[in-house]
Short mmCIF file of C-alpha atoms in Angstrom, two decimals:
data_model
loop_
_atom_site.label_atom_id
_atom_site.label_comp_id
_atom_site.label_asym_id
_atom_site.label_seq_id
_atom_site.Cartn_x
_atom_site.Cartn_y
_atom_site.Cartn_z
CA UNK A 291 134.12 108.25 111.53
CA UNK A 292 131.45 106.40 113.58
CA UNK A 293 129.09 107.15 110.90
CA UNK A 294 130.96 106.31 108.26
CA UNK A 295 131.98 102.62 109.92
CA UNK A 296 128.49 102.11 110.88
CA UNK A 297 127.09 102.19 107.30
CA UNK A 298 129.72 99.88 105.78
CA UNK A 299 129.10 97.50 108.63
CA UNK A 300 124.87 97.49 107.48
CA UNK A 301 125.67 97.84 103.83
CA UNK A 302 128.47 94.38 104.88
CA UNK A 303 125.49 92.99 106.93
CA UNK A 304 122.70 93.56 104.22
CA UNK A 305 125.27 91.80 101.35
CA UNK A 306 125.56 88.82 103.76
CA UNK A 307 122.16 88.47 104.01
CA UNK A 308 120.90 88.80 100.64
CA UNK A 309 123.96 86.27 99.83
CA UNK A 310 122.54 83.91 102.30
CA UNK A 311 119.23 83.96 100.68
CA UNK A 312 120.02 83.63 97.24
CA UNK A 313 123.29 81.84 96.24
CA UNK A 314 121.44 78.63 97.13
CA UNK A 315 118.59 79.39 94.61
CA UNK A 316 121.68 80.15 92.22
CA UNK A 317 123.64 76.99 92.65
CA UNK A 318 120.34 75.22 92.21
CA UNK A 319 119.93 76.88 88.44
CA UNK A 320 123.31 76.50 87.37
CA UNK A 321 123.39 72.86 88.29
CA UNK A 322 119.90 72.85 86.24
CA UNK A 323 122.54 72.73 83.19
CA UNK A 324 124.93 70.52 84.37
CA UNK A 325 126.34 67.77 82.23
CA UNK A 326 126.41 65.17 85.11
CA UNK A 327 123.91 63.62 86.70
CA UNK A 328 125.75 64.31 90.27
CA UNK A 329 125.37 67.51 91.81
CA UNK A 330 128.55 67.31 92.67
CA UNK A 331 131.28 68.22 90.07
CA UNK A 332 130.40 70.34 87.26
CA UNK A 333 131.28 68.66 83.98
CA UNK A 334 129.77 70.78 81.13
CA UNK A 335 126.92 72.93 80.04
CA UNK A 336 123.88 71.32 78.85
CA UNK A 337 120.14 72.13 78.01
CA UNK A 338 118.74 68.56 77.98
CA UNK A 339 117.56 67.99 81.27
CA UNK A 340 115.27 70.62 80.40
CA UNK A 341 114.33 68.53 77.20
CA UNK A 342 113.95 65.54 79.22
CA UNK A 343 110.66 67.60 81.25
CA UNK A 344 108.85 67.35 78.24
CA UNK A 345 109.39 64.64 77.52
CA UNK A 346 107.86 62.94 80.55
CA UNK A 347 104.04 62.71 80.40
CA UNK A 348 103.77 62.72 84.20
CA UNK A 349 105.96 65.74 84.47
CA UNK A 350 103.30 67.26 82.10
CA UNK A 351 100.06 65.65 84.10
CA UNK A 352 101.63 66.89 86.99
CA UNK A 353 102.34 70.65 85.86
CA UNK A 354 98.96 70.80 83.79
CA UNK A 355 97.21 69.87 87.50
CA UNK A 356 99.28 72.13 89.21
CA UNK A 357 98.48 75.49 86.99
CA UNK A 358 94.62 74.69 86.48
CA UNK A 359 94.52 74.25 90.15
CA UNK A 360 96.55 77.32 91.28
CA UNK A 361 94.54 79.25 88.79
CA UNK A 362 91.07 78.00 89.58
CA UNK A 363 92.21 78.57 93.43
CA UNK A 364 93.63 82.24 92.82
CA UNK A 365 90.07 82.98 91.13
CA UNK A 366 88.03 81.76 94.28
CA UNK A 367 90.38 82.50 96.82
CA UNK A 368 90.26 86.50 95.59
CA UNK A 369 86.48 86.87 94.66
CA UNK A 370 85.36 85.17 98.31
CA UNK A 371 88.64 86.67 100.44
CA UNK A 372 87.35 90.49 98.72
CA UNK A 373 83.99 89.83 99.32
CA UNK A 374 84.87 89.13 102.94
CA UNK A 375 87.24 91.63 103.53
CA UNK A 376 84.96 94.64 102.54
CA UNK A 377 82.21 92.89 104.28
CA UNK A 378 84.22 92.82 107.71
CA UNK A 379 85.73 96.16 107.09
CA UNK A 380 82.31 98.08 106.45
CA UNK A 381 79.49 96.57 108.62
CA UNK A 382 79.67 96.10 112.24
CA UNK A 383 77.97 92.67 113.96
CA UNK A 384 77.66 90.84 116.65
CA UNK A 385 80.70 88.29 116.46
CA UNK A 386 82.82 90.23 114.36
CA UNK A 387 85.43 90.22 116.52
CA UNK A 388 85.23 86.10 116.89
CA UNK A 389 85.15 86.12 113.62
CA UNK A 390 88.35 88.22 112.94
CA UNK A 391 90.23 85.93 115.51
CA UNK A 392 89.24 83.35 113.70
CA UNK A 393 90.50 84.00 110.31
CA UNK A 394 94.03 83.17 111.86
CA UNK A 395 93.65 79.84 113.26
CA UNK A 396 94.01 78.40 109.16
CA UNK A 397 97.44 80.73 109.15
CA UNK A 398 98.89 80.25 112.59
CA UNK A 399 97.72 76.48 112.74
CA UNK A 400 100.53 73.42 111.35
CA UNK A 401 99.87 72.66 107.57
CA UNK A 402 100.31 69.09 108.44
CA UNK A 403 96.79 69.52 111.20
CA UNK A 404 95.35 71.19 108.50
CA UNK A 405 95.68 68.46 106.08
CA UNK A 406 94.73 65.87 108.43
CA UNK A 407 91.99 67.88 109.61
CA UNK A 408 90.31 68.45 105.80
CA UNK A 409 91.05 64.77 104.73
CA UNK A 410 89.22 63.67 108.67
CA UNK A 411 86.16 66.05 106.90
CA UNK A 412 86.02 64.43 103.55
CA UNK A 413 86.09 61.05 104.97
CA UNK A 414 83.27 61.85 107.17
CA UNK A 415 81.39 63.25 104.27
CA UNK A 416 82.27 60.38 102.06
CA UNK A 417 83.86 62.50 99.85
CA UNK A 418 86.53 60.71 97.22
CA UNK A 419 90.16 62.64 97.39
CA UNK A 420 90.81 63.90 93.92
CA UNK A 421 90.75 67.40 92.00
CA UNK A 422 87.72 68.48 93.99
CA UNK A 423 89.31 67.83 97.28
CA UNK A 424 92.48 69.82 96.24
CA UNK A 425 90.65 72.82 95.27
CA UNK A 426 88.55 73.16 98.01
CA UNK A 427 91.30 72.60 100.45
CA UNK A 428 93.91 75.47 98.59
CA UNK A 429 90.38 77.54 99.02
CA UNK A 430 90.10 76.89 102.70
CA UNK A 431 93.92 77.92 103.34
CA UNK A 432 94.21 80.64 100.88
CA UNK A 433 90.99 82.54 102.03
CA UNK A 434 92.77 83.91 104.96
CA UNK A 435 95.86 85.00 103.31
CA UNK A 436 93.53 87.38 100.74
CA UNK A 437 91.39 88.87 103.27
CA UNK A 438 94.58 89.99 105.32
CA UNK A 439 95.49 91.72 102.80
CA UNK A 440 92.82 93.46 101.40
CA UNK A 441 91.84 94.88 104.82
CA UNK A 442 95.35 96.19 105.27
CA UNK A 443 94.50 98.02 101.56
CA UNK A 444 91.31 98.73 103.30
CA UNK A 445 92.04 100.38 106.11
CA UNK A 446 93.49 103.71 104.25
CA UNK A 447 90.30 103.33 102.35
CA UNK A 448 88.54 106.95 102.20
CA UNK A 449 85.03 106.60 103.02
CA UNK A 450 84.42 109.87 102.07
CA UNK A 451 85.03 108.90 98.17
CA UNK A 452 81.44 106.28 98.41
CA UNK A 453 79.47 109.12 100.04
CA UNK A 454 80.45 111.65 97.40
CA UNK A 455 79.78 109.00 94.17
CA UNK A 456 76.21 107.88 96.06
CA UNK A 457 75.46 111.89 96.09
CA UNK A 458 75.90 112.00 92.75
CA UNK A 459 73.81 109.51 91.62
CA UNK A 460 75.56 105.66 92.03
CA UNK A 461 74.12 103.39 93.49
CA UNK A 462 75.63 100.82 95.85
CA UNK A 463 77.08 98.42 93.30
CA UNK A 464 77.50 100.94 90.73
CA UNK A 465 80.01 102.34 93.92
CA UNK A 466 81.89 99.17 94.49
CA UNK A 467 82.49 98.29 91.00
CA UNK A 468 83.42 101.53 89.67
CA UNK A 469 85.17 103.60 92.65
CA UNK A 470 85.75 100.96 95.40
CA UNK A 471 86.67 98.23 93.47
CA UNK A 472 89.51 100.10 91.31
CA UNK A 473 90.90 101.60 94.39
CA UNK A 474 91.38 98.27 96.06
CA UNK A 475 92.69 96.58 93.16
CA UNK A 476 96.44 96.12 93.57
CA UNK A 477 95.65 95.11 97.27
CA UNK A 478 93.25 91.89 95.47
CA UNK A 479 96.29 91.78 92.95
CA UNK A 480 98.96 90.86 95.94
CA UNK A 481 96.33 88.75 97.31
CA UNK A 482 95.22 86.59 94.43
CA UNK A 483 98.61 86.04 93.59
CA UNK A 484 99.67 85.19 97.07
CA UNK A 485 96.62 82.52 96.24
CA UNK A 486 98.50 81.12 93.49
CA UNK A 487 102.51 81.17 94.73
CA UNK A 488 100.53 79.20 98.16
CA UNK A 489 98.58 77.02 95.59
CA UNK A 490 101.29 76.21 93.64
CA UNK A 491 104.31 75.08 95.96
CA UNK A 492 101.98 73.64 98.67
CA UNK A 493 102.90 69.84 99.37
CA UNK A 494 101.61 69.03 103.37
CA UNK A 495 98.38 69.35 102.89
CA UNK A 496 97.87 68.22 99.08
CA UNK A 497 99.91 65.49 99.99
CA UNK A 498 96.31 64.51 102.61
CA UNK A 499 94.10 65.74 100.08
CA UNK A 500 95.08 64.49 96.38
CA UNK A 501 94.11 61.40 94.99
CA UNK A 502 96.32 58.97 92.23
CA UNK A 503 95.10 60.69 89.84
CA UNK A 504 95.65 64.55 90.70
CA UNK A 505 99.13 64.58 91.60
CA UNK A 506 100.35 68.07 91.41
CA UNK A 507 103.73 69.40 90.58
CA UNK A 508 105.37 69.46 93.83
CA UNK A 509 104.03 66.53 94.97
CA UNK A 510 105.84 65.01 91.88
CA UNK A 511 108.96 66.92 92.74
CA UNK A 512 108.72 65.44 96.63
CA UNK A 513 108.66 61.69 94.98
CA UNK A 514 111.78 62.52 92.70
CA UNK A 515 113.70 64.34 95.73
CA UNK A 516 113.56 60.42 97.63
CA UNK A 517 115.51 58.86 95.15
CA UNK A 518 117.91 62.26 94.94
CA UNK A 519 118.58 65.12 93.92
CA UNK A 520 119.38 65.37 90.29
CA UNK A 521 119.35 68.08 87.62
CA UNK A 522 116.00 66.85 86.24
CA UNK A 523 114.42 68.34 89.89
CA UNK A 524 116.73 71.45 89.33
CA UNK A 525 115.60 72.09 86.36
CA UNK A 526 112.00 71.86 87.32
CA UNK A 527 112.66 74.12 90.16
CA UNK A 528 114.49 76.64 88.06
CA UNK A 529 111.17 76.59 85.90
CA UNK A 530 108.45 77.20 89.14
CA UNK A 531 111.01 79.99 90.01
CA UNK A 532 110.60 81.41 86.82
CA UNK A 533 107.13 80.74 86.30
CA UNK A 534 106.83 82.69 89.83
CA UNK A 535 108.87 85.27 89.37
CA UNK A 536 107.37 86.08 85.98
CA UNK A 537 103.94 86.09 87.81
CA UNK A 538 105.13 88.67 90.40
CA UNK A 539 106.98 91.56 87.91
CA UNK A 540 103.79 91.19 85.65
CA UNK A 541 101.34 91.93 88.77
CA UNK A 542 103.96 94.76 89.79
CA UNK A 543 103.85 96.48 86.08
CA UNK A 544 100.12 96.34 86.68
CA UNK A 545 100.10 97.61 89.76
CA UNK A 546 102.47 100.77 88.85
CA UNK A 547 100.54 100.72 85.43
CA UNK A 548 97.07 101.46 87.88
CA UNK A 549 98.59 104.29 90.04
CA UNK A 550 100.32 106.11 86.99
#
């Protein structure tokens, strides 16, 4: 009887919880086809708010900044935050564990320091805020978040597997391309597109960084919210959700599609 109680309490607790996290994201799509302009009363079903995105050539700017940046950062982000990760992972040095300590400070740290930090950095180097500022900031803070985890995909690496493809003939980058690299994979997956979800709904620290003419998507989205909330910002949430989302079952099909 105990038993019994005790898993309809956790299934009651888990069904609260999950309700808690996601009706809000559900009210905010279905008043992404509201009639009204209030989010208030619901007065009819309607597509053209949707209509009304494309319409607006700064909505576009915005987005079109948003995805090239997210997708420029993703590419850096993984190829440097790899690089690192099997770097710290195989070689010991002096440092290393400085170093490791280290790679926290950009995660633990307040976005808003960050961002006043990077734009204090490219005013001392006389740097102009703009595209090239954005990217190399969403490089700085996404590093981190890839090397973490590749070295947790690391660390039930089998060394054993290098030393048997160098006996038989592989060189060392013949070894990390063909057996380390493919191995690894779905941890650089997760990683690069951890790169991209953090490139594409950051606002703090792009908000230090961007200049008038690189104004990315939620930046656009935190200029709209001031003057309310209205079903235009809905349904450009409801689209980033769904851009998102689509991101994350395609890199988990991949994923499953590597270890079948």
């Amino acid at each position: 009887m105990n038993a019994k109680l005790f898993r309809w309490t956790s299934i009651l607790y888990a069904c609260l919880i999950y309700l808690f996290l996601y009706i809000p994201i559900l009210v905010l799509i279905a008043f992404s086809f509201n009639d009204s302009k209030l989010n208030i009363i619901w007065t009819g079903f309607t597509v053209k708010w949707y209509t009304t995105l494309f319409d607006s050539p700064e909505i576009l700017n915005a987005f079109k900044v948003s995805l090239l940046l997210a997708v420029l950062n993703t590419i850096v982000a993984a190829m440097i935050g790899t690089l690192a990760a099997v770097g710290m992972y195989r070689y010991n040095f002096r440092g290393k564990s400085i170093l490791d300590g280290l790679l926290y400070i950009p995660i633990l740290i307040p976005e808003i320091v960050m961002g006043i930090a990077l734009l204090a950095l490219f005013t001392m180097l006389s740097i102009p805020t703009g595209f090239s500022t954005l990217l190399l900031s969403h490089v700085a803070f996404s590093i981190p978040f890839v090397v973490i985890v590749v070295r947790a995909r690391l660390d039930g690496f089998d060394r054993s597997i290098e030393e048997a493809a160098m006996d038989l003939g592989a060189n060392h980058w013949q070894t990390f391309t063909r057996v380390v690299l493919p191995i690894i994979m779905p941890g650089i997956a997760s990683g690069a597109l951890l790169a991209f979800t953090l490139s594409l709904d950051d606002v703090i620290i792009s908000f230090f960084v961007s200049g008038p003419d690189s104004l990315t998507l939620p930046l656009k989205i935190f200029s709209m919210v001031k003057f309310g909330v209205t079903p235009t910002i809905n349904a450009l949430s409801t689209i980033l959700l769904l851009l998102t989302l689509l991101l994350v079952l395609v890199t988990e099909y991949l994923n499953k599609k590597k270890v079948a």
